[in-house]
């Protein structure tokens, strides 16, 4: 879903993953995570934490762990924020 639609909605890819750290991320960037075989999960970066909706749970704000950084497939940013 993400791969086919982000450009049409005004987003650009600004980084490819996996990431080692938060270096280069900006507040409100969209982190697209890769689990198994597809880019199927997204979260909003909020200066050290990520707002996302884990499977079978309520939306939450969580610390970004090293494990999550390794699962980032790419980072999107809206054109208005570039």
PDB file of N, CA and C in Angstrom:
ATOM      1  N   UNK A   1       0.829  -1.189   0.000  1.00  0.00           N
ATOM      2  CA  UNK A   1       0.000   0.000   0.000  1.00  0.00           C
ATOM      3  C   UNK A   1       0.872   1.252   0.000  1.00  0.00           C
ATOM      4  N   UNK A   2       1.843   1.334   0.907  1.00  0.00           N
ATOM      5  CA  UNK A   2       2.710   2.520   0.990  1.00  0.00           C
ATOM      6  C   UNK A   2       3.483   2.726  -0.302  1.00  0.00           C
ATOM      7  N   UNK A   3       4.101   1.653  -0.786  1.00  0.00           N
ATOM      8  CA  UNK A   3       5.000   1.747  -1.932  1.00  0.00           C
ATOM      9  C   UNK A   3       4.329   2.350  -3.156  1.00  0.00           C
ATOM     10  N   UNK A   4       3.070   2.090  -3.344  1.00  0.00           N
ATOM     11  CA  UNK A   4       2.373   2.511  -4.558  1.00  0.00           C
ATOM     12  C   UNK A   4       1.705   3.878  -4.468  1.00  0.00           C
ATOM     13  N   UNK A   5       1.604   4.453  -3.274  1.00  0.00           N
ATOM     14  CA  UNK A   5       0.758   5.640  -3.124  1.00  0.00           C
ATOM     15  C   UNK A   5       1.410   6.880  -2.529  1.00  0.00           C
ATOM     16  N   UNK A   6       2.577   6.774  -1.933  1.00  0.00           N
ATOM     17  CA  UNK A   6       3.091   7.926  -1.191  1.00  0.00           C
ATOM     18  C   UNK A   6       3.389   9.139  -2.077  1.00  0.00           C
ATOM     19  N   UNK A   7       3.888   8.945  -3.287  1.00  0.00           N
ATOM     20  CA  UNK A   7       4.196  10.087  -4.157  1.00  0.00           C
ATOM     21  C   UNK A   7       2.935  10.852  -4.537  1.00  0.00           C
ATOM     22  N   UNK A   8       1.885  10.125  -4.836  1.00  0.00           N
ATOM     23  CA  UNK A   8       0.616  10.747  -5.211  1.00  0.00           C
ATOM     24  C   UNK A   8       0.061  11.608  -4.081  1.00  0.00           C
ATOM     25  N   UNK A   9       0.379  11.239  -2.843  1.00  0.00           N
ATOM     26  CA  UNK A   9      -0.120  11.980  -1.676  1.00  0.00           C
ATOM     27  C   UNK A   9       0.825  13.096  -1.232  1.00  0.00           C
ATOM     28  N   UNK A  10       1.893  13.337  -2.006  1.00  0.00           N
ATOM     29  CA  UNK A  10       2.763  14.473  -1.721  1.00  0.00           C
ATOM     30  C   UNK A  10       3.972  14.162  -0.863  1.00  0.00           C
ATOM     31  N   UNK A  11       4.311  12.884  -0.701  1.00  0.00           N
ATOM     32  CA  UNK A  11       5.471  12.495   0.099  1.00  0.00           C
ATOM     33  C   UNK A  11       6.638  12.118  -0.800  1.00  0.00           C
ATOM     34  N   UNK A  12       7.844  12.321  -0.277  1.00  0.00           N
ATOM     35  CA  UNK A  12       9.053  11.911  -0.977  1.00  0.00           C
ATOM     36  C   UNK A  12       9.862  11.009  -0.059  1.00  0.00           C
ATOM     37  N   UNK A  13      10.599  10.096  -0.677  1.00  0.00           N
ATOM     38  CA  UNK A  13      11.484   9.213   0.090  1.00  0.00           C
ATOM     39  C   UNK A  13      12.766   9.991   0.371  1.00  0.00           C
ATOM     40  N   UNK A  14      13.119  10.104   1.665  1.00  0.00           N
ATOM     41  CA  UNK A  14      14.305  10.879   2.033  1.00  0.00           C
ATOM     42  C   UNK A  14      15.441  10.018   2.568  1.00  0.00           C
ATOM     43  N   UNK A  15      15.165   8.788   2.952  1.00  0.00           N
ATOM     44  CA  UNK A  15      16.188   7.879   3.460  1.00  0.00           C
ATOM     45  C   UNK A  15      15.759   6.452   3.201  1.00  0.00           C
ATOM     46  N   UNK A  16      16.747   5.610   3.028  1.00  0.00           N
ATOM     47  CA  UNK A  16      16.500   4.177   2.947  1.00  0.00           C
ATOM     48  C   UNK A  16      17.039   3.521   4.203  1.00  0.00           C
ATOM     49  N   UNK A  17      16.394   2.461   4.634  1.00  0.00           N
ATOM     50  CA  UNK A  17      16.823   1.742   5.816  1.00  0.00           C
ATOM     51  C   UNK A  17      17.635   0.537   5.456  1.00  0.00           C
ATOM     52  N   UNK A  18      18.034  -0.209   6.427  1.00  0.00           N
ATOM     53  CA  UNK A  18      17.769   0.017   7.851  1.00  0.00           C
ATOM     54  C   UNK A  18      18.557   1.206   8.382  1.00  0.00           C
ATOM     55  N   UNK A  19      18.065   1.782   9.482  1.00  0.00           N
ATOM     56  CA  UNK A  19      18.718   2.934  10.097  1.00  0.00           C
ATOM     57  C   UNK A  19      19.556   2.479  11.275  1.00  0.00           C
ATOM     58  N   UNK A  20      20.608   3.242  11.551  1.00  0.00           N
ATOM     59  CA  UNK A  20      21.450   2.980  12.720  1.00  0.00           C
ATOM     60  C   UNK A  20      21.075   3.879  13.891  1.00  0.00           C
ATOM     61  N   UNK A  21      20.493   5.036  13.581  1.00  0.00           N
ATOM     62  CA  UNK A  21      20.172   6.001  14.628  1.00  0.00           C
ATOM     63  C   UNK A  21      19.122   6.978  14.109  1.00  0.00           C
ATOM     64  N   UNK A  22      18.825   7.983  14.916  1.00  0.00           N
ATOM     65  CA  UNK A  22      17.849   9.000  14.560  1.00  0.00           C
ATOM     66  C   UNK A  22      18.448  10.108  13.700  1.00  0.00           C
ATOM     67  N   UNK A  23      19.733  10.036  13.442  1.00  0.00           N
ATOM     68  CA  UNK A  23      20.415  11.074  12.684  1.00  0.00           C
ATOM     69  C   UNK A  23      19.730  11.320  11.346  1.00  0.00           C
ATOM     70  N   UNK A  24      19.347  12.543  11.091  1.00  0.00           N
ATOM     71  CA  UNK A  24      18.685  12.906   9.840  1.00  0.00           C
ATOM     72  C   UNK A  24      17.175  12.865   9.882  1.00  0.00           C
ATOM     73  N   UNK A  25      16.604  12.260  10.910  1.00  0.00           N
ATOM     74  CA  UNK A  25      15.146  12.228  11.014  1.00  0.00           C
ATOM     75  C   UNK A  25      14.632  13.576  11.494  1.00  0.00           C
ATOM     76  N   UNK A  26      13.461  13.943  11.031  1.00  0.00           N
ATOM     77  CA  UNK A  26      12.796  15.174  11.467  1.00  0.00           C
ATOM     78  C   UNK A  26      11.433  14.821  12.049  1.00  0.00           C
ATOM     79  N   UNK A  27      10.991  15.673  12.962  1.00  0.00           N
ATOM     80  CA  UNK A  27       9.663  15.468  13.540  1.00  0.00           C
ATOM     81  C   UNK A  27       8.640  15.386  12.404  1.00  0.00           C
ATOM     82  N   UNK A  28       7.737  14.451  12.504  1.00  0.00           N
ATOM     83  CA  UNK A  28       6.643  14.172  11.571  1.00  0.00           C
ATOM     84  C   UNK A  28       7.064  13.354  10.351  1.00  0.00           C
ATOM     85  N   UNK A  29       8.320  12.914  10.269  1.00  0.00           N
ATOM     86  CA  UNK A  29       8.690  11.972   9.214  1.00  0.00           C
ATOM     87  C   UNK A  29       7.891  10.686   9.396  1.00  0.00           C
ATOM     88  N   UNK A  30       7.625  10.012   8.294  1.00  0.00           N
ATOM     89  CA  UNK A  30       6.908   8.745   8.331  1.00  0.00           C
ATOM     90  C   UNK A  30       7.930   7.623   8.185  1.00  0.00           C
ATOM     91  N   UNK A  31       7.975   6.751   9.171  1.00  0.00           N
ATOM     92  CA  UNK A  31       8.872   5.601   9.139  1.00  0.00           C
ATOM     93  C   UNK A  31       8.084   4.418   8.603  1.00  0.00           C
ATOM     94  N   UNK A  32       8.565   3.844   7.513  1.00  0.00           N
ATOM     95  CA  UNK A  32       7.910   2.677   6.928  1.00  0.00           C
ATOM     96  C   UNK A  32       8.735   1.461   7.310  1.00  0.00           C
ATOM     97  N   UNK A  33       8.123   0.576   8.069  1.00  0.00           N
ATOM     98  CA  UNK A  33       8.810  -0.609   8.584  1.00  0.00           C
ATOM     99  C   UNK A  33       8.565  -1.800   7.675  1.00  0.00           C
ATOM    100  N   UNK A  34       9.552  -2.658   7.600  1.00  0.00           N
ATOM    101  CA  UNK A  34       9.418  -3.887   6.823  1.00  0.00           C
ATOM    102  C   UNK A  34       9.431  -5.073   7.780  1.00  0.00           C
ATOM    103  N   UNK A  35       8.335  -5.776   7.812  1.00  0.00           N
ATOM    104  CA  UNK A  35       8.206  -7.004   8.584  1.00  0.00           C
ATOM    105  C   UNK A  35       7.899  -8.109   7.592  1.00  0.00           C
ATOM    106  N   UNK A  36       8.583  -9.193   7.660  1.00  0.00           N
ATOM    107  CA  UNK A  36       8.438 -10.334   6.766  1.00  0.00           C
ATOM    108  C   UNK A  36       8.835  -9.918   5.347  1.00  0.00           C
ATOM    109  N   UNK A  37       7.871  -9.682   4.459  1.00  0.00           N
ATOM    110  CA  UNK A  37       8.239  -9.466   3.056  1.00  0.00           C
ATOM    111  C   UNK A  37       7.765  -8.155   2.451  1.00  0.00           C
ATOM    112  N   UNK A  38       7.010  -7.355   3.188  1.00  0.00           N
ATOM    113  CA  UNK A  38       6.491  -6.135   2.565  1.00  0.00           C
ATOM    114  C   UNK A  38       6.573  -4.956   3.521  1.00  0.00           C
ATOM    115  N   UNK A  39       6.470  -3.763   2.948  1.00  0.00           N
ATOM    116  CA  UNK A  39       6.427  -2.524   3.733  1.00  0.00           C
ATOM    117  C   UNK A  39       4.991  -2.351   4.204  1.00  0.00           C
ATOM    118  N   UNK A  40       4.705  -2.882   5.378  1.00  0.00           N
ATOM    119  CA  UNK A  40       3.307  -2.986   5.781  1.00  0.00           C
ATOM    120  C   UNK A  40       2.949  -2.200   7.033  1.00  0.00           C
ATOM    121  N   UNK A  41       3.897  -1.480   7.604  1.00  0.00           N
ATOM    122  CA  UNK A  41       3.610  -0.801   8.862  1.00  0.00           C
ATOM    123  C   UNK A  41       4.270   0.567   8.849  1.00  0.00           C
ATOM    124  N   UNK A  42       3.544   1.583   9.274  1.00  0.00           N
ATOM    125  CA  UNK A  42       4.091   2.928   9.309  1.00  0.00           C
ATOM    126  C   UNK A  42       3.921   3.558  10.672  1.00  0.00           C
ATOM    127  N   UNK A  43       4.797   4.493  10.966  1.00  0.00           N
ATOM    128  CA  UNK A  43       4.714   5.235  12.206  1.00  0.00           C
ATOM    129  C   UNK A  43       5.166   6.664  11.968  1.00  0.00           C
ATOM    130  N   UNK A  44       4.744   7.573  12.826  1.00  0.00           N
ATOM    131  CA  UNK A  44       5.110   8.979  12.727  1.00  0.00           C
ATOM    132  C   UNK A  44       6.193   9.264  13.751  1.00  0.00           C
ATOM    133  N   UNK A  45       7.331   9.760  13.285  1.00  0.00           N
ATOM    134  CA  UNK A  45       8.456  10.069  14.159  1.00  0.00           C
ATOM    135  C   UNK A  45       8.172  11.370  14.900  1.00  0.00           C
ATOM    136  N   UNK A  46       8.347  11.338  16.219  1.00  0.00           N
ATOM    137  CA  UNK A  46       8.079  12.503  17.062  1.00  0.00           C
ATOM    138  C   UNK A  46       9.262  12.751  18.011  1.00  0.00           C
ATOM    139  N   UNK A  47      10.424  13.054  17.446  1.00  0.00           N
ATOM    140  CA  UNK A  47      11.618  13.379  18.241  1.00  0.00           C
ATOM    141  C   UNK A  47      11.917  12.350  19.326  1.00  0.00           C
ATOM    142  N   UNK A  48      12.337  11.193  18.914  1.00  0.00           N
ATOM    143  CA  UNK A  48      12.761  10.147  19.843  1.00  0.00           C
ATOM    144  C   UNK A  48      11.735   9.072  20.120  1.00  0.00           C
ATOM    145  N   UNK A  49      10.517   9.309  19.713  1.00  0.00           N
ATOM    146  CA  UNK A  49       9.459   8.312  19.880  1.00  0.00           C
ATOM    147  C   UNK A  49       8.708   8.176  18.559  1.00  0.00           C
ATOM    148  N   UNK A  50       7.898   7.150  18.469  1.00  0.00           N
ATOM    149  CA  UNK A  50       7.104   6.933  17.264  1.00  0.00           C
ATOM    150  C   UNK A  50       5.652   6.663  17.649  1.00  0.00           C
ATOM    151  N   UNK A  51       4.745   7.319  16.945  1.00  0.00           N
ATOM    152  CA  UNK A  51       3.312   7.073  17.097  1.00  0.00           C
ATOM    153  C   UNK A  51       2.944   6.029  16.055  1.00  0.00           C
ATOM    154  N   UNK A  52       2.425   4.912  16.504  1.00  0.00           N
ATOM    155  CA  UNK A  52       2.048   3.846  15.565  1.00  0.00           C
ATOM    156  C   UNK A  52       0.931   3.012  16.149  1.00  0.00           C
ATOM    157  N   UNK A  53       0.426   2.107  15.348  1.00  0.00           N
ATOM    158  CA  UNK A  53      -0.692   1.253  15.732  1.00  0.00           C
ATOM    159  C   UNK A  53      -0.246  -0.208  15.616  1.00  0.00           C
ATOM    160  N   UNK A  54       0.276  -0.761  16.704  1.00  0.00           N
ATOM    161  CA  UNK A  54       0.714  -2.167  16.660  1.00  0.00           C
ATOM    162  C   UNK A  54      -0.473  -3.099  16.384  1.00  0.00           C
ATOM    163  N   UNK A  55      -0.168  -4.186  15.746  1.00  0.00           N
ATOM    164  CA  UNK A  55      -1.201  -5.176  15.427  1.00  0.00           C
ATOM    165  C   UNK A  55      -1.879  -5.670  16.706  1.00  0.00           C
ATOM    166  N   UNK A  56      -3.199  -5.712  16.676  1.00  0.00           N
ATOM    167  CA  UNK A  56      -4.027  -6.223  17.773  1.00  0.00           C
ATOM    168  C   UNK A  56      -3.899  -5.415  19.063  1.00  0.00           C
ATOM    169  N   UNK A  57      -3.470  -4.152  18.949  1.00  0.00           N
ATOM    170  CA  UNK A  57      -3.381  -3.269  20.119  1.00  0.00           C
ATOM    171  C   UNK A  57      -3.862  -1.878  19.726  1.00  0.00           C
ATOM    172  N   UNK A  58      -4.060  -1.029  20.713  1.00  0.00           N
ATOM    173  CA  UNK A  58      -4.433   0.354  20.451  1.00  0.00           C
ATOM    174  C   UNK A  58      -3.213   1.143  19.996  1.00  0.00           C
ATOM    175  N   UNK A  59      -3.465   2.246  19.307  1.00  0.00           N
ATOM    176  CA  UNK A  59      -2.371   3.128  18.914  1.00  0.00           C
ATOM    177  C   UNK A  59      -1.616   3.585  20.157  1.00  0.00           C
ATOM    178  N   UNK A  60      -0.305   3.793  19.988  1.00  0.00           N
ATOM    179  CA  UNK A  60       0.499   4.196  21.134  1.00  0.00           C
ATOM    180  C   UNK A  60       1.709   5.001  20.675  1.00  0.00           C
ATOM    181  N   UNK A  61       2.308   5.673  21.624  1.00  0.00           N
ATOM    182  CA  UNK A  61       3.577   6.346  21.415  1.00  0.00           C
ATOM    183  C   UNK A  61       4.620   5.503  22.131  1.00  0.00           C
ATOM    184  N   UNK A  62       5.645   5.085  21.383  1.00  0.00           N
ATOM    185  CA  UNK A  62       6.641   4.172  21.938  1.00  0.00           C
ATOM    186  C   UNK A  62       8.048   4.686  21.644  1.00  0.00           C
ATOM    187  N   UNK A  63       8.968   4.339  22.510  1.00  0.00           N
ATOM    188  CA  UNK A  63      10.370   4.637  22.265  1.00  0.00           C
ATOM    189  C   UNK A  63      10.818   3.846  21.037  1.00  0.00           C
ATOM    190  N   UNK A  64      11.695   4.442  20.250  1.00  0.00           N
ATOM    191  CA  UNK A  64      12.231   3.731  19.092  1.00  0.00           C
ATOM    192  C   UNK A  64      13.441   2.943  19.565  1.00  0.00           C
ATOM    193  N   UNK A  65      13.345   1.656  19.431  1.00  0.00           N
ATOM    194  CA  UNK A  65      14.413   0.778  19.880  1.00  0.00           C
ATOM    195  C   UNK A  65      15.365   0.465  18.722  1.00  0.00           C
ATOM    196  N   UNK A  66      16.496  -0.087  19.049  1.00  0.00           N
ATOM    197  CA  UNK A  66      17.455  -0.507  18.029  1.00  0.00           C
ATOM    198  C   UNK A  66      16.813  -1.512  17.082  1.00  0.00           C
ATOM    199  N   UNK A  67      15.993  -2.374  17.630  1.00  0.00           N
ATOM    200  CA  UNK A  67      15.300  -3.374  16.822  1.00  0.00           C
ATOM    201  C   UNK A  67      14.380  -2.706  15.799  1.00  0.00           C
ATOM    202  N   UNK A  68      13.662  -1.667  16.209  1.00  0.00           N
ATOM    203  CA  UNK A  68      12.787  -0.960  15.262  1.00  0.00           C
ATOM    204  C   UNK A  68      13.600  -0.237  14.201  1.00  0.00           C
ATOM    205  N   UNK A  69      14.711   0.386  14.593  1.00  0.00           N
ATOM    206  CA  UNK A  69      15.561   1.053  13.603  1.00  0.00           C
ATOM    207  C   UNK A  69      16.000   0.083  12.517  1.00  0.00           C
ATOM    208  N   UNK A  70      16.335  -1.115  12.903  1.00  0.00           N
ATOM    209  CA  UNK A  70      16.783  -2.119  11.926  1.00  0.00           C
ATOM    210  C   UNK A  70      15.661  -2.537  10.981  1.00  0.00           C
ATOM    211  N   UNK A  71      14.416  -2.338  11.399  1.00  0.00           N
ATOM    212  CA  UNK A  71      13.275  -2.727  10.568  1.00  0.00           C
ATOM    213  C   UNK A  71      12.759  -1.603   9.678  1.00  0.00           C
ATOM    214  N   UNK A  72      13.337  -0.409   9.793  1.00  0.00           N
ATOM    215  CA  UNK A  72      12.904   0.687   8.923  1.00  0.00           C
ATOM    216  C   UNK A  72      13.321   0.361   7.493  1.00  0.00           C
ATOM    217  N   UNK A  73      12.354   0.344   6.596  1.00  0.00           N
ATOM    218  CA  UNK A  73      12.618   0.096   5.182  1.00  0.00           C
ATOM    219  C   UNK A  73      12.967   1.403   4.471  1.00  0.00           C
ATOM    220  N   UNK A  74      12.190   2.455   4.763  1.00  0.00           N
ATOM    221  CA  UNK A  74      12.507   3.780   4.235  1.00  0.00           C
ATOM    222  C   UNK A  74      11.762   4.833   5.044  1.00  0.00           C
ATOM    223  N   UNK A  75      12.151   6.095   4.812  1.00  0.00           N
ATOM    224  CA  UNK A  75      11.571   7.234   5.528  1.00  0.00           C
ATOM    225  C   UNK A  75      10.959   8.175   4.506  1.00  0.00           C
ATOM    226  N   UNK A  76       9.732   8.598   4.792  1.00  0.00           N
ATOM    227  CA  UNK A  76       9.013   9.550   3.938  1.00  0.00           C
ATOM    228  C   UNK A  76       8.893  10.889   4.636  1.00  0.00           C
ATOM    229  N   UNK A  77       8.878  11.934   3.831  1.00  0.00           N
ATOM    230  CA  UNK A  77       8.663  13.279   4.360  1.00  0.00           C
ATOM    231  C   UNK A  77       7.743  13.992   3.373  1.00  0.00           C
ATOM    232  N   UNK A  78       6.789  14.751   3.902  1.00  0.00           N
ATOM    233  CA  UNK A  78       5.904  15.489   3.005  1.00  0.00           C
ATOM    234  C   UNK A  78       6.692  16.589   2.321  1.00  0.00           C
ATOM    235  N   UNK A  79       6.378  16.834   1.055  1.00  0.00           N
ATOM    236  CA  UNK A  79       7.084  17.850   0.273  1.00  0.00           C
ATOM    237  C   UNK A  79       7.094  19.208   0.958  1.00  0.00           C
ATOM    238  N   UNK A  80       6.046  19.522   1.699  1.00  0.00           N
ATOM    239  CA  UNK A  80       5.964  20.821   2.372  1.00  0.00           C
ATOM    240  C   UNK A  80       6.956  20.940   3.526  1.00  0.00           C
ATOM    241  N   UNK A  81       7.542  19.825   3.958  1.00  0.00           N
ATOM    242  CA  UNK A  81       8.490  19.810   5.069  1.00  0.00           C
ATOM    243  C   UNK A  81       9.941  19.662   4.605  1.00  0.00           C
ATOM    244  N   UNK A  82      10.148  19.561   3.290  1.00  0.00           N
ATOM    245  CA  UNK A  82      11.507  19.367   2.766  1.00  0.00           C
ATOM    246  C   UNK A  82      12.273  20.667   2.642  1.00  0.00           C
TER     247      UNK A  82
END
